[in-house]
Amino acid sequence: MSLTVNNLSCERGGRLILRDVSFSLQAGEIMVLRGPNGAGKSTLIRALCGFLRCDGEATLNAMPLRDRDAWQDQIAYAGHLDAIKPQLTVGENLSFWSALYGGSVDHAAEVFRLTEIWDRPANVCSAGQKRRLGLARLLVAERPLWLLDEPTVSLDADMTATVAGVIRDHAAAGGMVLAATHIDLGLTDTKQLDLLPVSADTPTNDPFLEGWT
Amino acid sequence: MTRAVLMRELRLALRSGGGAGLGLVFFLIVILLIPFGVGPDETLLALIAPGTLWIAALLACLLSLDRIFQADYEDGTLDILTLSPMPLEGLVAIKGLAHWLTTGLPLVIAAPVLGLTLSLPAPAYGWLIASLLVGTPALSFLGTIGAALTVGVRRGGLLLSLLVLPLYIPTLIFGASVVTSAAEGQSVTTAFQLLGGITLFTLALAPFTAAATLRMQMR
């Protein structure tokens, strides 16, 4: 199991956000993405989700990024948004994802302490509780590559440690994790990828923007 | 998996803020206002009944289209649904079906009762139900294309209407023509077959078009 990214470049809204990003990840490895705001951490993560159109090569378990559907079936993604329906209870939200992704909710509910708020409508949950519910989806899905975008925002210290533990367990079981985070999760043996903002005068290859200065 | 998505869509539509009853209430209000505006002349009402019922049903469908993808797009659910084992095309089809079940089907059921208030001629009732039953799925599925196109647009309801209404016109023409012909005692076969054809074409095409559009919108 491995992820290889070669010279990945991405444009959004006519601006080059990522230029020639290359790295590789083996089974059991955790990579932390670092960089200032606007460096393209979220863009890289969404690119690896297959949501964006990018130049360059990326291979996950011998599957090219171009083969979008097969690629996406190996990804578990937790972004800025928790993908929670406020009208449904915590239990209904999580059960839906397990029915769709085909996993079991018990382990996820226990790890993220959702059993105590199982019957609560999601619209009265706190930001931290919503985030726990959003992250619980990772344990339901059982996908090899986790792409996490600031996973510990609005979590307390205990839960942050739990998330770090969950990430460590996933890696120990042979999974791969790519996480963008500003805080130290206390993980050891992680790889680090530093992203820097691409300077604004980098030429784009968009014919519509040529001559636009 | 299919059942889980469908049940969730229906549950969300029926809970508070889901707007399932919105189209039906709009339909009731418009039709009940017509006799007040036009006057109680039964011959005139019977003459305009087929067209009025179909126009009101079409606008009622239009009212809740922007809910198909907007909420899922804004809270990040669409991203996660895209990564799920279910193809996006299948998801669009289920969402279209759920929209029809919560918007189109209630209209089909309410239409004959409202036909009574417009003194719709007796032979037309069966064909009114049949034409709405066959025609309204096309409205929901064409709506998924419009909803996908405007998913990133804030308050995109007006734009959505402008995009979708021209596509609704063939369904409106043949749907209303089925009911008119039936009311006048003429043959409805041609119009009904064309109405069915449009719906089948839309059901086959819309999931792929809307899914491709959604993928572009997520970039």
Tab-separated table of C-alpha atoms in Angstrom:
chain	number	residue	atom	x	y	z
A	1	MET	CA	0.000	0.000	0.000
A	2	SER	CA	1.478	3.326	-0.991
A	3	LEU	CA	0.710	6.817	-2.184
A	4	THR	CA	3.026	8.559	-4.651
A	5	VAL	CA	2.543	12.126	-5.774
A	6	ASN	CA	4.728	13.507	-8.563
A	7	ASN	CA	4.838	17.163	-9.616
A	8	LEU	CA	1.223	17.841	-8.763
A	9	SER	CA	0.089	21.348	-9.770
A	10	CYS	CA	-3.329	22.778	-9.148
A	11	GLU	CA	-5.117	25.928	-10.192
A	12	ARG	CA	-8.179	27.399	-8.545
A	13	GLY	CA	-9.988	30.423	-9.902
A	14	GLY	CA	-7.200	31.044	-12.421
A	15	ARG	CA	-4.472	31.169	-9.751
A	16	LEU	CA	-1.832	28.535	-9.299
A	17	ILE	CA	-2.193	27.259	-5.727
A	18	LEU	CA	0.056	24.213	-5.822
A	19	ARG	CA	3.195	23.953	-7.914
A	20	ASP	CA	5.097	20.727	-8.444
A	21	VAL	CA	4.258	19.060	-5.145
A	22	SER	CA	5.952	15.670	-4.820
A	23	PHE	CA	6.012	13.231	-1.942
A	24	SER	CA	5.369	9.603	-1.173
A	25	LEU	CA	3.732	7.745	1.672
A	26	GLN	CA	4.037	4.053	2.602
A	27	ALA	CA	1.694	1.831	4.575
A	28	GLY	CA	1.754	2.749	8.260
A	29	GLU	CA	3.075	6.259	7.690
A	30	ILE	CA	1.608	9.529	8.874
A	31	MET	CA	2.368	12.767	7.068
A	32	VAL	CA	1.700	16.163	8.587
A	33	LEU	CA	1.103	19.046	6.203
A	34	ARG	CA	2.390	22.379	7.373
A	35	GLY	CA	2.430	25.846	5.912
A	36	PRO	CA	1.011	29.332	6.435
A	37	ASN	CA	-2.603	30.214	5.594
A	38	GLY	CA	-3.110	30.155	1.856
A	39	ALA	CA	-0.229	27.789	1.203
A	40	GLY	CA	-2.572	25.275	-0.396
A	41	LYS	CA	-2.977	22.659	2.340
A	42	SER	CA	-6.724	22.339	1.833
A	43	THR	CA	-6.277	22.470	-1.939
A	44	LEU	CA	-3.798	19.586	-1.826
A	45	ILE	CA	-6.173	17.553	0.319
A	46	ARG	CA	-9.156	18.249	-1.928
A	47	ALA	CA	-7.002	17.493	-4.978
A	48	LEU	CA	-6.152	14.096	-3.480
A	49	CYS	CA	-9.863	13.550	-2.882
A	50	GLY	CA	-10.264	13.771	-6.650
A	51	PHE	CA	-12.461	16.877	-6.459
A	52	LEU	CA	-10.128	19.163	-8.403
A	53	ARG	CA	-8.586	18.921	-11.827
A	54	CYS	CA	-4.818	18.893	-11.511
A	55	ASP	CA	-1.703	18.427	-13.588
A	56	GLY	CA	0.878	15.861	-12.601
A	57	GLU	CA	0.877	12.267	-11.465
A	58	ALA	CA	-0.540	10.649	-8.367
A	59	THR	CA	-0.803	6.938	-7.687
A	60	LEU	CA	-2.554	5.254	-4.780
A	61	ASN	CA	-2.116	1.477	-4.535
A	62	ALA	CA	-1.276	1.322	-8.259
A	63	MET	CA	-4.433	3.328	-9.049
A	64	PRO	CA	-3.895	6.601	-10.919
A	65	LEU	CA	-5.757	9.727	-9.779
A	66	ARG	CA	-7.316	9.892	-13.248
A	67	ASP	CA	-9.282	6.733	-12.462
A	68	ARG	CA	-11.422	8.887	-10.202
A	69	ASP	CA	-14.099	6.471	-8.995
A	70	ALA	CA	-11.676	3.692	-8.025
A	71	TRP	CA	-9.390	6.270	-6.384
A	72	GLN	CA	-12.215	7.824	-4.383
A	73	ASP	CA	-13.266	4.426	-3.038
A	74	GLN	CA	-9.983	4.322	-1.081
A	75	ILE	CA	-10.327	7.729	0.563
A	76	ALA	CA	-11.779	8.818	3.873
A	77	TYR	CA	-11.980	12.600	4.100
A	78	ALA	CA	-12.657	14.910	7.011
A	79	GLY	CA	-12.670	18.555	5.959
A	80	HIS	CA	-13.591	21.891	7.498
A	81	LEU	CA	-17.275	21.038	7.235
A	82	ASP	CA	-18.649	18.197	9.315
A	83	ALA	CA	-21.318	17.066	6.800
A	84	ILE	CA	-23.947	16.792	9.524
A	85	LYS	CA	-27.673	17.221	9.022
A	86	PRO	CA	-29.060	19.387	11.848
A	87	GLN	CA	-32.566	17.893	11.506
A	88	LEU	CA	-31.337	14.355	12.255
A	89	THR	CA	-30.113	13.006	15.575
A	90	VAL	CA	-26.470	12.097	16.163
A	91	GLY	CA	-27.373	8.413	15.821
A	92	GLU	CA	-29.310	8.895	12.594
A	93	ASN	CA	-26.435	10.874	11.090
A	94	LEU	CA	-23.854	8.214	11.887
A	95	SER	CA	-26.111	5.272	10.995
A	96	PHE	CA	-26.707	6.782	7.575
A	97	TRP	CA	-22.995	6.969	6.871
A	98	SER	CA	-22.489	3.408	8.039
A	99	ALA	CA	-25.338	2.202	5.788
A	100	LEU	CA	-23.724	4.009	2.864
A	101	TYR	CA	-20.101	3.122	3.521
A	102	GLY	CA	-20.871	-0.331	4.876
A	103	GLY	CA	-19.167	-0.301	8.288
A	104	SER	CA	-20.298	-0.643	11.875
A	105	VAL	CA	-21.137	2.309	14.123
A	106	ASP	CA	-20.421	0.707	17.520
A	107	HIS	CA	-16.660	1.144	17.601
A	108	ALA	CA	-16.811	4.685	16.176
A	109	ALA	CA	-19.516	5.759	18.660
A	110	GLU	CA	-17.521	4.388	21.571
A	111	VAL	CA	-14.193	5.956	20.599
A	112	PHE	CA	-15.666	9.402	19.976
A	113	ARG	CA	-18.020	9.163	23.012
A	114	LEU	CA	-21.166	9.558	20.928
A	115	THR	CA	-23.266	7.011	22.834
A	116	GLU	CA	-24.127	9.610	25.495
A	117	ILE	CA	-25.489	12.052	22.890
A	118	TRP	CA	-26.839	9.374	20.502
A	119	ASP	CA	-30.489	10.555	20.572
A	120	ARG	CA	-29.751	14.264	20.586
A	121	PRO	CA	-30.728	16.289	17.493
A	122	ALA	CA	-27.548	17.467	15.807
A	123	ASN	CA	-28.713	21.098	15.770
A	124	VAL	CA	-28.372	21.343	19.557
A	125	CYS	CA	-24.895	19.797	19.610
A	126	SER	CA	-21.876	21.972	20.362
A	127	ALA	CA	-19.191	22.607	17.771
A	128	GLY	CA	-16.923	20.077	19.449
A	129	GLN	CA	-19.639	17.410	19.513
A	130	LYS	CA	-20.340	17.983	15.824
A	131	ARG	CA	-16.685	17.635	15.051
A	132	ARG	CA	-16.579	14.348	16.987
A	133	LEU	CA	-19.518	13.111	14.940
A	134	GLY	CA	-17.788	14.201	11.725
A	135	LEU	CA	-14.572	12.401	12.678
A	136	ALA	CA	-16.447	9.258	13.745
A	137	ARG	CA	-17.157	8.730	10.042
A	138	LEU	CA	-13.471	7.867	9.552
A	139	LEU	CA	-13.867	4.758	11.692
A	140	VAL	CA	-17.097	3.753	9.937
A	141	ALA	CA	-15.651	3.958	6.439
A	142	GLU	CA	-12.534	1.756	6.813
A	143	ARG	CA	-10.624	3.329	3.948
A	144	PRO	CA	-6.825	2.962	3.547
A	145	LEU	CA	-5.970	6.645	3.055
A	146	TRP	CA	-7.238	9.272	5.486
A	147	LEU	CA	-7.150	12.898	4.345
A	148	LEU	CA	-7.686	15.192	7.314
A	149	ASP	CA	-8.001	18.961	7.140
A	150	GLU	CA	-7.512	20.512	10.580
A	151	PRO	CA	-9.189	17.561	12.312
A	152	THR	CA	-8.849	18.874	15.867
A	153	VAL	CA	-10.492	22.289	15.483
A	154	SER	CA	-12.892	22.968	18.409
A	155	LEU	CA	-11.952	19.756	20.247
A	156	ASP	CA	-10.855	19.745	23.904
A	157	ALA	CA	-7.460	18.446	25.000
A	158	ASP	CA	-8.760	14.964	25.879
A	159	MET	CA	-10.468	14.521	22.552
A	160	THR	CA	-7.444	15.878	20.691
A	161	ALA	CA	-5.407	13.132	22.329
A	162	THR	CA	-8.078	10.612	21.319
A	163	VAL	CA	-7.888	11.795	17.696
A	164	ALA	CA	-4.105	11.435	17.795
A	165	GLY	CA	-4.594	7.911	19.152
A	166	VAL	CA	-7.077	7.053	16.402
A	167	ILE	CA	-4.635	8.320	13.776
A	168	ARG	CA	-1.819	6.279	15.338
A	169	ASP	CA	-4.011	3.143	15.417
A	170	HIS	CA	-4.954	3.587	11.775
A	171	ALA	CA	-1.292	3.851	10.799
A	172	ALA	CA	-0.370	0.897	13.005
A	173	ALA	CA	-2.999	-1.188	11.215
A	174	GLY	CA	-1.253	-0.434	7.912
A	175	GLY	CA	-3.223	2.636	6.868
A	176	MET	CA	-1.930	5.971	5.655
A	177	VAL	CA	-2.769	9.419	7.007
A	178	LEU	CA	-2.214	12.843	5.484
A	179	ALA	CA	-3.223	15.550	7.949
A	180	ALA	CA	-3.051	19.318	7.690
A	181	THR	CA	-2.759	20.774	11.160
A	182	HIS	CA	-1.341	23.800	12.937
A	183	ILE	CA	-1.134	22.215	16.360
A	184	ASP	CA	1.190	19.495	17.577
A	185	LEU	CA	-0.808	16.295	17.880
A	186	GLY	CA	1.965	14.635	19.867
A	187	LEU	CA	2.534	12.056	17.164
A	188	THR	CA	6.000	10.615	16.830
A	189	ASP	CA	7.619	9.240	13.682
A	190	THR	CA	5.647	11.453	11.346
A	191	LYS	CA	6.806	12.708	7.990
A	192	GLN	CA	6.406	16.398	7.358
A	193	LEU	CA	5.561	18.236	4.155
A	194	ASP	CA	6.032	22.015	4.112
A	195	LEU	CA	3.986	23.979	1.640
A	196	LEU	CA	4.754	27.579	0.722
A	197	PRO	CA	2.403	29.958	-1.067
A	198	VAL	CA	3.069	30.058	-4.804
A	199	SER	CA	4.161	33.591	-5.773
A	200	ALA	CA	1.469	35.576	-7.540
A	201	ASP	CA	3.446	36.242	-10.742
A	202	THR	CA	3.713	32.567	-11.633
A	203	PRO	CA	2.358	32.216	-15.167
A	204	THR	CA	-0.767	30.110	-15.497
A	205	ASN	CA	-1.530	27.979	-18.515
A	206	ASP	CA	-5.069	29.269	-18.811
A	207	PRO	CA	-5.446	30.777	-22.299
A	208	PHE	CA	-8.205	33.089	-21.059
A	209	LEU	CA	-5.883	34.730	-18.568
A	210	GLU	CA	-2.938	35.297	-20.915
A	211	GLY	CA	-2.200	38.994	-21.252
A	212	TRP	CA	-4.094	39.730	-18.047
A	213	THR	CA	-1.749	41.703	-15.842
B	1	MET	CA	-27.513	1.511	0.362
B	2	THR	CA	-30.079	2.880	-2.086
B	3	ARG	CA	-32.760	2.511	0.568
B	4	ALA	CA	-30.643	4.315	3.173
B	5	VAL	CA	-30.154	7.327	0.902
B	6	LEU	CA	-33.827	7.435	-0.110
B	7	MET	CA	-35.069	7.135	3.477
B	8	ARG	CA	-32.704	9.891	4.549
B	9	GLU	CA	-33.883	12.205	1.765
B	10	LEU	CA	-37.528	11.603	2.677
B	11	ARG	CA	-36.847	12.070	6.385
B	12	LEU	CA	-35.026	15.348	5.764
B	13	ALA	CA	-37.842	16.590	3.522
B	14	LEU	CA	-40.559	15.708	6.006
B	15	ARG	CA	-38.854	17.130	9.109
B	16	SER	CA	-39.041	20.805	9.988
B	17	GLY	CA	-37.557	23.075	7.365
B	18	GLY	CA	-37.557	20.341	4.751
B	19	GLY	CA	-40.277	22.021	2.730
B	20	ALA	CA	-42.117	18.900	1.558
B	21	GLY	CA	-45.552	20.517	1.987
B	22	LEU	CA	-44.531	23.779	0.344
B	23	GLY	CA	-45.354	22.803	-3.233
B	24	LEU	CA	-48.670	21.254	-2.275
B	25	VAL	CA	-49.789	24.320	-0.312
B	26	PHE	CA	-48.775	26.592	-3.181
B	27	PHE	CA	-50.761	24.400	-5.596
B	28	LEU	CA	-53.862	24.545	-3.364
B	29	ILE	CA	-53.651	28.320	-2.964
B	30	VAL	CA	-53.226	29.076	-6.676
B	31	ILE	CA	-56.074	26.808	-7.796
B	32	LEU	CA	-58.439	27.939	-5.058
B	33	LEU	CA	-57.811	31.582	-5.994
B	34	ILE	CA	-58.603	31.088	-9.697
B	35	PRO	CA	-62.447	30.989	-9.357
B	36	PHE	CA	-62.283	34.185	-7.292
B	37	GLY	CA	-60.240	35.959	-9.923
B	38	VAL	CA	-61.912	34.595	-13.041
B	39	GLY	CA	-65.472	34.514	-11.716
B	40	PRO	CA	-67.886	31.632	-11.149
B	41	ASP	CA	-68.713	31.071	-14.827
B	42	GLU	CA	-68.591	27.269	-15.084
B	43	THR	CA	-68.067	27.044	-18.856
B	44	LEU	CA	-65.122	29.439	-18.696
B	45	LEU	CA	-63.593	27.642	-15.701
B	46	ALA	CA	-63.986	24.269	-17.402
B	47	LEU	CA	-62.244	25.704	-20.467
B	48	ILE	CA	-59.179	26.942	-18.599
B	49	ALA	CA	-59.071	24.151	-15.983
B	50	PRO	CA	-56.568	21.798	-17.730
B	51	GLY	CA	-54.015	24.492	-18.485
B	52	THR	CA	-54.372	26.131	-15.077
B	53	LEU	CA	-53.952	22.870	-13.184
B	54	TRP	CA	-50.847	22.002	-15.152
B	55	ILE	CA	-49.256	25.467	-14.840
B	56	ALA	CA	-49.883	25.514	-11.092
B	57	ALA	CA	-48.426	22.008	-10.694
B	58	LEU	CA	-45.342	23.013	-12.679
B	59	LEU	CA	-44.734	26.139	-10.597
B	60	ALA	CA	-45.290	24.167	-7.392
B	61	CYS	CA	-42.575	21.741	-8.503
B	62	LEU	CA	-40.228	24.607	-9.282
B	63	LEU	CA	-40.606	26.029	-5.794
B	64	SER	CA	-38.613	23.370	-3.971
B	65	LEU	CA	-35.976	22.551	-6.612
B	66	ASP	CA	-33.186	24.565	-5.020
B	67	ARG	CA	-33.350	22.293	-1.972
B	68	ILE	CA	-32.215	19.247	-3.935
B	69	PHE	CA	-28.460	19.878	-3.657
B	70	GLN	CA	-27.998	23.270	-1.969
B	71	ALA	CA	-28.052	22.156	1.681
B	72	ASP	CA	-25.789	19.162	0.980
B	73	TYR	CA	-23.349	21.407	-0.841
B	74	GLU	CA	-23.216	23.980	1.950
B	75	ASP	CA	-22.686	21.595	4.860
B	76	GLY	CA	-20.081	19.441	3.098
B	77	THR	CA	-22.334	16.385	2.748
B	78	LEU	CA	-21.949	16.402	-1.026
B	79	ASP	CA	-18.167	15.895	-0.703
B	80	ILE	CA	-18.645	12.861	1.490
B	81	LEU	CA	-21.415	11.447	-0.689
B	82	THR	CA	-19.101	11.757	-3.696
B	83	LEU	CA	-16.466	9.642	-1.924
B	84	SER	CA	-19.011	6.946	-1.025
B	85	PRO	CA	-19.262	3.685	-2.963
B	86	MET	CA	-22.498	4.893	-4.568
B	87	PRO	CA	-21.957	6.511	-7.983
B	88	LEU	CA	-22.898	10.179	-8.130
B	89	GLU	CA	-25.313	9.389	-10.977
B	90	GLY	CA	-27.225	6.984	-8.728
B	91	LEU	CA	-27.294	9.567	-5.984
B	92	VAL	CA	-28.760	12.175	-8.332
B	93	ALA	CA	-31.415	9.686	-9.457
B	94	ILE	CA	-32.403	8.945	-5.854
B	95	LYS	CA	-32.552	12.640	-5.035
B	96	GLY	CA	-34.765	13.213	-8.071
B	97	LEU	CA	-37.021	10.358	-6.994
B	98	ALA	CA	-37.207	11.714	-3.435
B	99	HIS	CA	-38.108	15.148	-4.781
B	100	TRP	CA	-40.889	13.625	-6.856
B	101	LEU	CA	-42.212	11.575	-3.928
B	102	THR	CA	-42.378	14.640	-1.676
B	103	THR	CA	-43.486	17.208	-4.282
B	104	GLY	CA	-44.889	15.617	-7.440
B	105	LEU	CA	-46.869	12.759	-5.921
B	106	PRO	CA	-48.869	14.959	-3.481
B	107	LEU	CA	-49.828	17.141	-6.464
B	108	VAL	CA	-51.091	14.104	-8.382
B	109	ILE	CA	-53.255	13.165	-5.412
B	110	ALA	CA	-54.574	16.691	-4.803
B	111	ALA	CA	-55.245	17.544	-8.466
B	112	PRO	CA	-58.598	15.720	-8.947
B	113	VAL	CA	-60.063	17.394	-5.859
B	114	LEU	CA	-58.944	20.773	-7.134
B	115	GLY	CA	-60.277	19.932	-10.601
B	116	LEU	CA	-63.694	19.857	-8.980
B	117	THR	CA	-63.389	23.506	-7.904
B	118	LEU	CA	-62.628	24.445	-11.539
B	119	SER	CA	-65.583	22.330	-12.811
B	120	LEU	CA	-63.282	20.146	-14.883
B	121	PRO	CA	-65.486	17.976	-17.180
B	122	ALA	CA	-66.001	14.443	-15.875
B	123	PRO	CA	-64.161	12.482	-18.625
B	124	ALA	CA	-60.953	14.456	-17.938
B	125	TYR	CA	-60.345	13.348	-14.330
B	126	GLY	CA	-58.693	10.045	-15.153
B	127	TRP	CA	-56.439	11.632	-17.734
B	128	LEU	CA	-55.582	14.516	-15.375
B	129	ILE	CA	-54.248	12.021	-12.844
B	130	ALA	CA	-52.526	9.961	-15.525
B	131	SER	CA	-50.885	12.950	-17.207
B	132	LEU	CA	-49.594	14.372	-13.911
B	133	LEU	CA	-48.407	10.925	-12.824
B	134	VAL	CA	-46.449	10.507	-16.049
B	135	GLY	CA	-45.373	14.145	-16.471
B	136	THR	CA	-44.272	15.302	-13.004
B	137	PRO	CA	-41.247	12.930	-12.756
B	138	ALA	CA	-39.809	14.784	-15.754
B	139	LEU	CA	-40.223	18.059	-13.832
B	140	SER	CA	-38.289	16.722	-10.830
B	141	PHE	CA	-35.515	15.188	-12.921
B	142	LEU	CA	-35.083	18.231	-15.192
B	143	GLY	CA	-34.957	20.134	-11.921
B	144	THR	CA	-31.918	18.155	-10.760
B	145	ILE	CA	-29.974	19.529	-13.752
B	146	GLY	CA	-30.948	23.095	-12.900
B	147	ALA	CA	-30.251	22.539	-9.205
B	148	ALA	CA	-26.804	21.139	-10.021
B	149	LEU	CA	-26.009	24.121	-12.252
B	150	THR	CA	-26.893	26.662	-9.557
B	151	VAL	CA	-25.562	24.760	-6.547
B	152	GLY	CA	-22.758	27.216	-5.811
B	153	VAL	CA	-24.912	30.306	-6.330
B	154	ARG	CA	-26.273	32.023	-3.246
B	155	ARG	CA	-30.011	32.693	-3.536
B	156	GLY	CA	-29.900	30.982	-6.911
B	157	GLY	CA	-33.654	30.349	-6.990
B	158	LEU	CA	-34.417	32.916	-9.676
B	159	LEU	CA	-31.539	31.796	-11.883
B	160	LEU	CA	-32.680	28.218	-11.406
B	161	SER	CA	-36.201	29.117	-12.565
B	162	LEU	CA	-34.861	30.876	-15.654
B	163	LEU	CA	-32.744	27.853	-16.557
B	164	VAL	CA	-35.376	25.220	-15.925
B	165	LEU	CA	-38.601	26.806	-17.160
B	166	PRO	CA	-37.764	26.541	-20.893
B	167	LEU	CA	-37.030	22.845	-20.364
B	168	TYR	CA	-40.433	22.428	-18.710
B	169	ILE	CA	-42.371	23.771	-21.686
B	170	PRO	CA	-42.661	20.512	-23.711
B	171	THR	CA	-43.979	18.667	-20.647
B	172	LEU	CA	-46.455	21.495	-20.001
B	173	ILE	CA	-47.690	21.553	-23.618
B	174	PHE	CA	-48.310	17.824	-23.885
B	175	GLY	CA	-49.519	17.412	-20.287
B	176	ALA	CA	-52.130	20.136	-20.622
B	177	SER	CA	-53.044	18.927	-24.097
B	178	VAL	CA	-53.812	15.425	-22.753
B	179	VAL	CA	-56.295	16.887	-20.249
B	180	THR	CA	-57.825	19.328	-22.750
B	181	SER	CA	-58.358	16.602	-25.343
B	182	ALA	CA	-59.907	14.325	-22.722
B	183	ALA	CA	-62.229	17.141	-21.574
B	184	GLU	CA	-63.363	17.697	-25.166
B	185	GLY	CA	-63.847	13.986	-25.724
B	186	GLN	CA	-61.052	13.688	-28.294
B	187	SER	CA	-58.299	11.089	-28.537
B	188	VAL	CA	-55.408	11.659	-26.102
B	189	THR	CA	-53.068	8.968	-27.446
B	190	THR	CA	-50.551	11.132	-29.326
B	191	ALA	CA	-50.110	13.762	-26.646
B	192	PHE	CA	-49.922	11.126	-23.903
B	193	GLN	CA	-47.289	9.118	-25.752
B	194	LEU	CA	-45.179	12.225	-26.341
B	195	LEU	CA	-45.522	13.169	-22.664
B	196	GLY	CA	-44.336	9.702	-21.662
B	197	GLY	CA	-41.499	9.890	-24.163
B	198	ILE	CA	-40.232	13.181	-22.749
B	199	THR	CA	-40.313	11.756	-19.236
B	200	LEU	CA	-38.428	8.581	-20.205
B	201	PHE	CA	-35.820	10.612	-22.070
B	202	THR	CA	-35.397	12.907	-19.060
B	203	LEU	CA	-35.152	10.032	-16.570
B	204	ALA	CA	-32.390	8.471	-18.659
B	205	LEU	CA	-30.439	11.656	-19.312
B	206	ALA	CA	-30.792	13.852	-16.219
B	207	PRO	CA	-28.771	11.777	-13.695
B	208	PHE	CA	-25.711	11.797	-15.946
B	209	THR	CA	-26.000	15.489	-16.839
B	210	ALA	CA	-26.593	16.581	-13.257
B	211	ALA	CA	-23.769	14.379	-11.895
B	212	ALA	CA	-21.290	15.755	-14.447
B	213	THR	CA	-22.382	19.288	-13.552
B	214	LEU	CA	-21.973	18.626	-9.819
B	215	ARG	CA	-18.428	17.340	-10.361
B	216	MET	CA	-17.582	20.603	-12.114
B	217	GLN	CA	-19.197	22.656	-9.353
B	218	MET	CA	-17.055	21.000	-6.684
B	219	ARG	CA	-13.770	22.199	-8.141
